[in-house]
Short mmCIF file of C-alpha atoms in Angstrom, two decimals:
data_model
loop_
_atom_site.label_atom_id
_atom_site.label_comp_id
_atom_site.label_asym_id
_atom_site.label_seq_id
_atom_site.Cartn_x
_atom_site.Cartn_y
_atom_site.Cartn_z
CA UNK A 187 92.25 137.63 91.80
CA UNK A 188 93.84 139.57 94.81
CA UNK A 189 92.30 136.31 96.83
CA UNK A 190 93.74 133.59 94.32
CA UNK A 191 97.07 135.85 94.56
CA UNK A 192 97.58 135.34 98.32
CA UNK A 193 96.20 131.91 98.33
CA UNK A 194 97.98 130.09 95.36
CA UNK A 195 101.42 132.70 95.13
CA UNK A 196 101.81 134.96 98.23
CA UNK A 197 103.34 132.29 100.51
CA UNK A 198 106.43 131.58 97.69
CA UNK A 199 107.11 134.58 98.00
CA UNK A 200 106.89 135.98 101.31
CA UNK A 201 108.50 133.44 102.93
CA UNK A 202 111.92 131.62 102.20
CA UNK A 203 111.56 128.11 103.77
CA UNK A 204 108.66 127.68 101.27
CA UNK A 205 110.92 128.98 98.58
CA UNK A 206 113.31 126.44 99.31
CA UNK A 207 110.83 123.32 100.30
CA UNK A 208 109.20 124.46 96.65
CA UNK A 209 112.86 124.08 95.07
CA UNK A 210 113.47 121.12 96.70
CA UNK A 211 110.00 119.38 96.09
CA UNK A 212 109.70 120.28 92.21
CA UNK A 213 113.64 119.20 91.49
CA UNK A 214 112.98 115.63 93.57
CA UNK A 215 109.28 115.46 91.08
CA UNK A 216 111.74 115.73 88.16
CA UNK A 217 113.48 112.81 89.35
CA UNK A 218 112.34 110.26 91.30
CA UNK A 219 108.65 110.36 89.56
CA UNK A 220 110.13 108.58 86.47
CA UNK A 221 112.40 106.09 88.66
CA UNK A 222 108.87 105.44 90.38
CA UNK A 223 107.38 104.62 86.76
CA UNK A 224 110.47 102.17 86.21
CA UNK A 225 109.90 100.89 89.51
CA UNK A 226 105.90 100.82 88.50
CA UNK A 227 106.90 98.41 85.33
CA UNK A 228 108.75 96.11 86.53
CA UNK A 229 106.07 95.50 89.22
CA UNK A 230 108.89 96.73 92.04
CA UNK A 231 106.96 99.34 93.20
CA UNK A 232 106.92 97.27 96.86
CA UNK A 233 111.30 97.01 96.45
CA UNK A 234 110.76 101.37 96.20
CA UNK A 235 109.41 101.15 100.28
CA UNK A 236 112.21 98.24 101.16
CA UNK A 237 114.97 100.52 99.54
CA UNK A 238 113.77 103.47 101.89
CA UNK A 239 113.65 101.25 104.79
CA UNK A 240 117.65 100.03 103.75
CA UNK A 241 118.52 103.58 104.32
CA UNK A 242 117.29 104.15 107.95
CA UNK A 243 120.52 102.15 109.33
CA UNK A 244 122.92 104.22 107.42
CA UNK A 245 121.49 107.49 108.17
CA UNK A 246 120.93 106.90 112.19
CA UNK A 247 124.34 106.14 112.35
CA UNK A 248 125.70 109.47 110.53
CA UNK A 249 122.75 110.74 113.17
CA UNK A 250 124.40 108.65 116.09
CA UNK A 251 127.88 110.18 115.56
CA UNK A 252 127.36 113.57 114.03
CA UNK A 253 123.72 114.65 114.91
CA UNK A 254 120.96 116.02 112.61
CA UNK A 255 124.03 116.85 110.35
CA UNK A 256 123.09 116.49 106.45
CA UNK A 257 126.56 114.98 105.08
CA UNK A 258 126.97 112.02 107.18
CA UNK A 259 123.63 111.02 106.98
CA UNK A 260 123.46 111.47 103.79
CA UNK A 261 126.39 109.47 103.08
CA UNK A 262 125.40 106.82 106.22
CA UNK A 263 122.29 106.42 104.14
CA UNK A 264 123.24 106.21 100.54
CA UNK A 265 125.68 103.49 101.86
CA UNK A 266 123.74 101.13 103.53
CA UNK A 267 121.22 101.67 100.83
CA UNK A 268 123.53 100.66 98.02
CA UNK A 269 125.16 98.08 100.31
CA UNK A 270 121.16 96.43 101.13
CA UNK A 271 120.43 96.88 96.90
CA UNK A 272 123.18 95.09 95.82
CA UNK A 273 123.42 92.17 98.55
CA UNK A 274 119.82 91.79 97.91
CA UNK A 275 120.32 91.66 93.92
CA UNK A 276 123.46 89.08 93.59
CA UNK A 277 120.81 87.21 96.77
CA UNK A 278 118.06 87.06 94.46
CA UNK A 279 120.71 86.45 91.44
CA UNK A 280 122.99 84.18 92.59
CA UNK A 281 120.45 82.33 94.59
CA UNK A 282 117.18 80.25 95.16
CA UNK A 283 115.20 83.17 96.83
CA UNK A 284 113.37 85.90 94.79
CA UNK A 285 114.53 89.24 94.92
CA UNK A 286 111.20 90.66 97.10
CA UNK A 287 111.62 87.94 99.96
CA UNK A 288 115.82 89.12 100.42
CA UNK A 289 114.79 92.55 100.36
CA UNK A 290 111.37 92.33 102.80
CA UNK A 291 113.69 90.69 104.93
CA UNK A 292 116.78 93.25 104.64
CA UNK A 293 114.37 95.88 104.61
CA UNK A 294 112.85 94.27 108.17
CA UNK A 295 116.29 94.24 109.59
CA UNK A 296 117.31 97.99 108.43
CA UNK A 297 114.58 99.27 109.30
CA UNK A 298 114.76 97.84 113.62
CA UNK A 299 118.48 98.51 113.27
CA UNK A 300 117.59 102.30 112.61
CA UNK A 301 115.05 102.89 115.40
CA UNK A 302 117.28 101.40 117.42
CA UNK A 303 120.40 103.30 116.19
CA UNK A 304 118.24 106.27 116.26
CA UNK A 305 117.10 105.69 119.93
CA UNK A 306 120.17 105.27 121.52
CA UNK A 307 120.94 109.19 121.12
CA UNK A 308 117.72 110.49 120.04
CA UNK A 309 114.48 111.39 120.88
CA UNK A 310 111.07 111.12 120.07
CA UNK A 311 111.17 114.07 118.39
CA UNK A 312 114.33 112.58 116.35
CA UNK A 313 113.46 109.76 115.54
CA UNK A 314 110.12 111.84 113.83
CA UNK A 315 112.64 113.71 112.05
CA UNK A 316 114.30 111.08 110.71
CA UNK A 317 111.22 108.83 109.77
CA UNK A 318 108.90 111.62 108.14
CA UNK A 319 111.42 114.39 107.05
CA UNK A 320 110.93 118.40 107.56
CA UNK A 321 110.39 119.52 104.07
CA UNK A 322 109.57 122.83 105.29
CA UNK A 323 113.06 123.20 107.10
CA UNK A 324 115.38 122.42 104.21
CA UNK A 325 118.68 124.14 103.79
CA UNK A 326 121.00 125.65 101.21
CA UNK A 327 122.59 122.44 101.64
CA UNK A 328 120.06 120.06 101.04
CA UNK A 329 118.79 121.57 97.77
CA UNK A 330 122.66 121.38 96.44
CA UNK A 331 122.04 117.68 97.72
CA UNK A 332 119.24 117.10 96.09
CA UNK A 333 120.00 119.10 93.17
CA UNK A 334 123.03 116.58 92.83
CA UNK A 335 120.59 113.52 92.36
CA UNK A 336 118.70 115.70 90.05
CA UNK A 337 121.46 115.99 88.00
CA UNK A 338 122.76 112.39 88.20
CA UNK A 339 119.06 111.06 87.52
CA UNK A 340 118.60 113.10 84.68
CA UNK A 341 121.63 111.79 83.36
CA UNK A 342 122.06 108.56 83.91
CA UNK A 343 117.91 108.27 82.44
CA UNK A 344 119.27 109.54 78.96
CA UNK A 345 122.81 107.59 78.74
CA UNK A 346 120.58 104.07 79.81
CA UNK A 347 117.47 105.04 78.47
CA UNK A 348 116.50 102.22 75.87
CA UNK A 349 118.39 99.80 77.79
CA UNK A 350 116.36 100.57 80.60
CA UNK A 351 112.68 100.05 78.90
CA UNK A 352 113.85 96.55 77.40
CA UNK A 353 114.68 95.52 80.67
CA UNK A 354 111.40 96.67 81.91
CA UNK A 355 108.98 94.99 78.90
CA UNK A 356 111.43 91.82 78.33
CA UNK A 357 114.42 91.28 80.63
CA UNK A 358 114.91 87.75 80.04
CA UNK A 359 115.12 88.48 76.29
CA UNK A 360 117.15 91.67 77.14
CA UNK A 361 120.06 89.49 79.28
CA UNK A 362 120.00 86.46 75.97
CA UNK A 363 120.94 89.33 73.83
CA UNK A 364 123.18 91.86 75.69
CA UNK A 365 125.79 91.38 78.28
CA UNK A 366 124.10 94.68 79.86
CA UNK A 367 121.69 93.02 82.04
CA UNK A 368 122.89 93.04 84.91
CA UNK A 369 124.98 95.79 85.18
CA UNK A 370 121.67 98.03 84.15
CA UNK A 371 119.83 96.30 86.91
CA UNK A 372 122.06 97.57 89.65
CA UNK A 373 122.65 101.25 87.57
CA UNK A 374 118.49 101.63 88.63
CA UNK A 375 118.89 99.91 91.94
CA UNK A 376 121.56 102.67 92.71
CA UNK A 377 119.40 105.52 91.27
CA UNK A 378 116.66 104.45 93.59
CA UNK A 379 118.88 104.73 96.49
CA UNK A 380 120.26 108.56 95.02
CA UNK A 381 116.55 109.38 94.63
CA UNK A 382 115.56 108.15 98.21
CA UNK A 383 118.79 109.46 99.88
CA UNK A 384 117.48 112.92 98.60
CA UNK A 385 113.98 112.43 99.01
CA UNK A 386 114.67 111.36 103.01
CA UNK A 387 115.72 115.11 103.38
CA UNK A 388 112.42 116.59 102.34
CA UNK A 389 109.74 113.31 103.33
CA UNK A 390 111.80 111.25 105.58
CA UNK A 391 112.79 107.37 104.87
CA UNK A 392 108.57 106.97 105.28
CA UNK A 393 107.21 109.73 102.97
CA UNK A 394 110.00 108.97 100.58
CA UNK A 395 108.41 106.38 98.50
CA UNK A 396 105.50 107.37 98.01
CA UNK A 397 106.53 110.24 95.60
CA UNK A 398 108.11 107.98 93.23
CA UNK A 399 105.36 105.78 93.12
CA UNK A 400 101.76 107.26 93.81
CA UNK A 401 102.32 110.11 90.47
CA UNK A 402 103.79 107.25 88.43
CA UNK A 403 101.37 105.01 89.16
CA UNK A 404 98.67 107.79 88.57
CA UNK A 405 100.52 108.43 85.38
CA UNK A 406 99.67 104.75 83.66
CA UNK A 407 96.22 105.40 83.49
CA UNK A 408 96.76 108.49 81.34
CA UNK A 409 99.14 106.81 78.81
CA UNK A 410 101.01 103.74 77.78
CA UNK A 411 104.19 105.08 76.38
CA UNK A 412 107.02 104.74 78.43
CA UNK A 413 108.50 108.22 77.70
CA UNK A 414 105.37 110.63 78.01
CA UNK A 415 104.38 108.51 81.10
CA UNK A 416 107.68 109.90 82.70
CA UNK A 417 106.56 113.66 82.36
CA UNK A 418 103.30 112.97 83.33
CA UNK A 419 104.74 111.98 86.38
CA UNK A 420 107.10 114.56 86.74
CA UNK A 421 104.28 117.09 86.57
CA UNK A 422 101.94 115.20 88.67
CA UNK A 423 104.77 114.97 91.35
CA UNK A 424 105.48 119.08 90.55
CA UNK A 425 101.47 119.51 91.72
CA UNK A 426 101.47 117.19 94.30
CA UNK A 427 104.61 119.10 95.57
CA UNK A 428 102.84 122.78 95.30
CA UNK A 429 99.49 121.58 96.69
CA UNK A 430 100.52 120.24 99.63
CA UNK A 431 102.73 122.77 100.43
CA UNK A 432 99.96 124.90 100.52
CA UNK A 433 97.81 123.21 102.56
CA UNK A 434 100.46 122.65 104.92
CA UNK A 435 101.07 126.68 104.75
CA UNK A 436 97.09 127.31 104.83
CA UNK A 437 95.62 124.61 107.33
CA UNK A 438 98.74 124.14 109.68
CA UNK A 439 99.29 120.85 108.61
CA UNK A 440 102.47 118.46 108.04
CA UNK A 441 103.51 119.28 105.22
CA UNK A 442 105.77 115.57 104.56
CA UNK A 443 102.02 114.20 104.27
CA UNK A 444 100.33 117.04 102.95
CA UNK A 445 102.58 116.52 99.38
CA UNK A 446 101.59 112.16 100.05
CA UNK A 447 97.64 112.89 100.48
CA UNK A 448 97.88 115.45 97.62
CA UNK A 449 99.41 112.68 95.67
CA UNK A 450 97.48 109.97 96.60
CA UNK A 451 94.36 112.34 95.49
CA UNK A 452 96.06 112.98 91.92
CA UNK A 453 95.97 108.84 92.21
CA UNK A 454 92.29 108.37 93.06
CA UNK A 455 90.93 110.86 90.57
CA UNK A 456 92.87 109.16 87.82
CA UNK A 457 91.65 106.12 88.70
CA UNK A 458 88.19 107.18 87.72
CA UNK A 459 88.76 109.89 84.97
CA UNK A 460 92.34 108.92 83.52
CA UNK A 461 92.07 107.82 79.81
CA UNK A 462 92.56 103.91 80.82
CA UNK A 463 90.89 104.55 84.62
CA UNK A 464 87.83 102.94 85.42
CA UNK A 465 85.32 105.29 83.52
CA UNK A 466 86.78 105.05 80.12
CA UNK A 467 86.97 101.97 80.45
CA UNK A 468 83.20 101.18 81.47
CA UNK A 469 82.50 103.60 78.13
CA UNK A 470 84.85 101.67 76.08
CA UNK A 471 83.16 98.65 76.87
CA UNK A 472 79.03 100.08 76.67
CA UNK A 473 80.50 100.77 72.75
CA UNK A 474 81.86 98.18 71.67
CA UNK A 475 79.43 95.64 73.41
#
């Protein structure tokens, strides 16, 4: 028992930076993972990756003007992400180009522009900070930001839940019977940007989408219902944060990649032993053959 306590509990009891990292990770998991479920159900998982890169030039502009200050980088990233989401969505809806193509174009432009802006003032260390984050360096301001993102996300999911589910299941039918189709779509993209901006503080622009998508993808191997899938994804995300932080602490490994690799491990295990995973699907085929 003493060994387990020192292994699992002591790091979070003795060190304030581990407590802040854990709080930030759990808040992110509770908001970003349900958004990841809707991304996956909409077959927009790669869209999340594109949006993660889209916030980079705004964050880089904040860094260029004010250095590594949380408020300017956050506001810049949010503005850039919302602009790219709205513009790419408008291009997809009002031109012949599909949304994945427009997002890919904007994401490549954003990535190149963001890296160039960071390079104008910062060093390679600053670039790594922007791209991969520093979850162990979260301060109180970052926790307040992540908490606000969590509050807004949970509130908007509660308000637009039925509309979001309906648009996921049959977007064409939903738009034909309701005028909320386009507004709900843009609300959803805004929530994606908000959670990526929140995740950017902890995991950087390149890894923040991992906490959003991997637990959601794992949850799909366990249930077909949307609400349980969201709760399960949030639980997987929380487990990934705890496991990744402990792995980082005891193994002297980078914290962000440790969290994402923990989520990846849960995903790989779910592929095999989930109730809708490969093993159970194989057993069902054998049973009914």
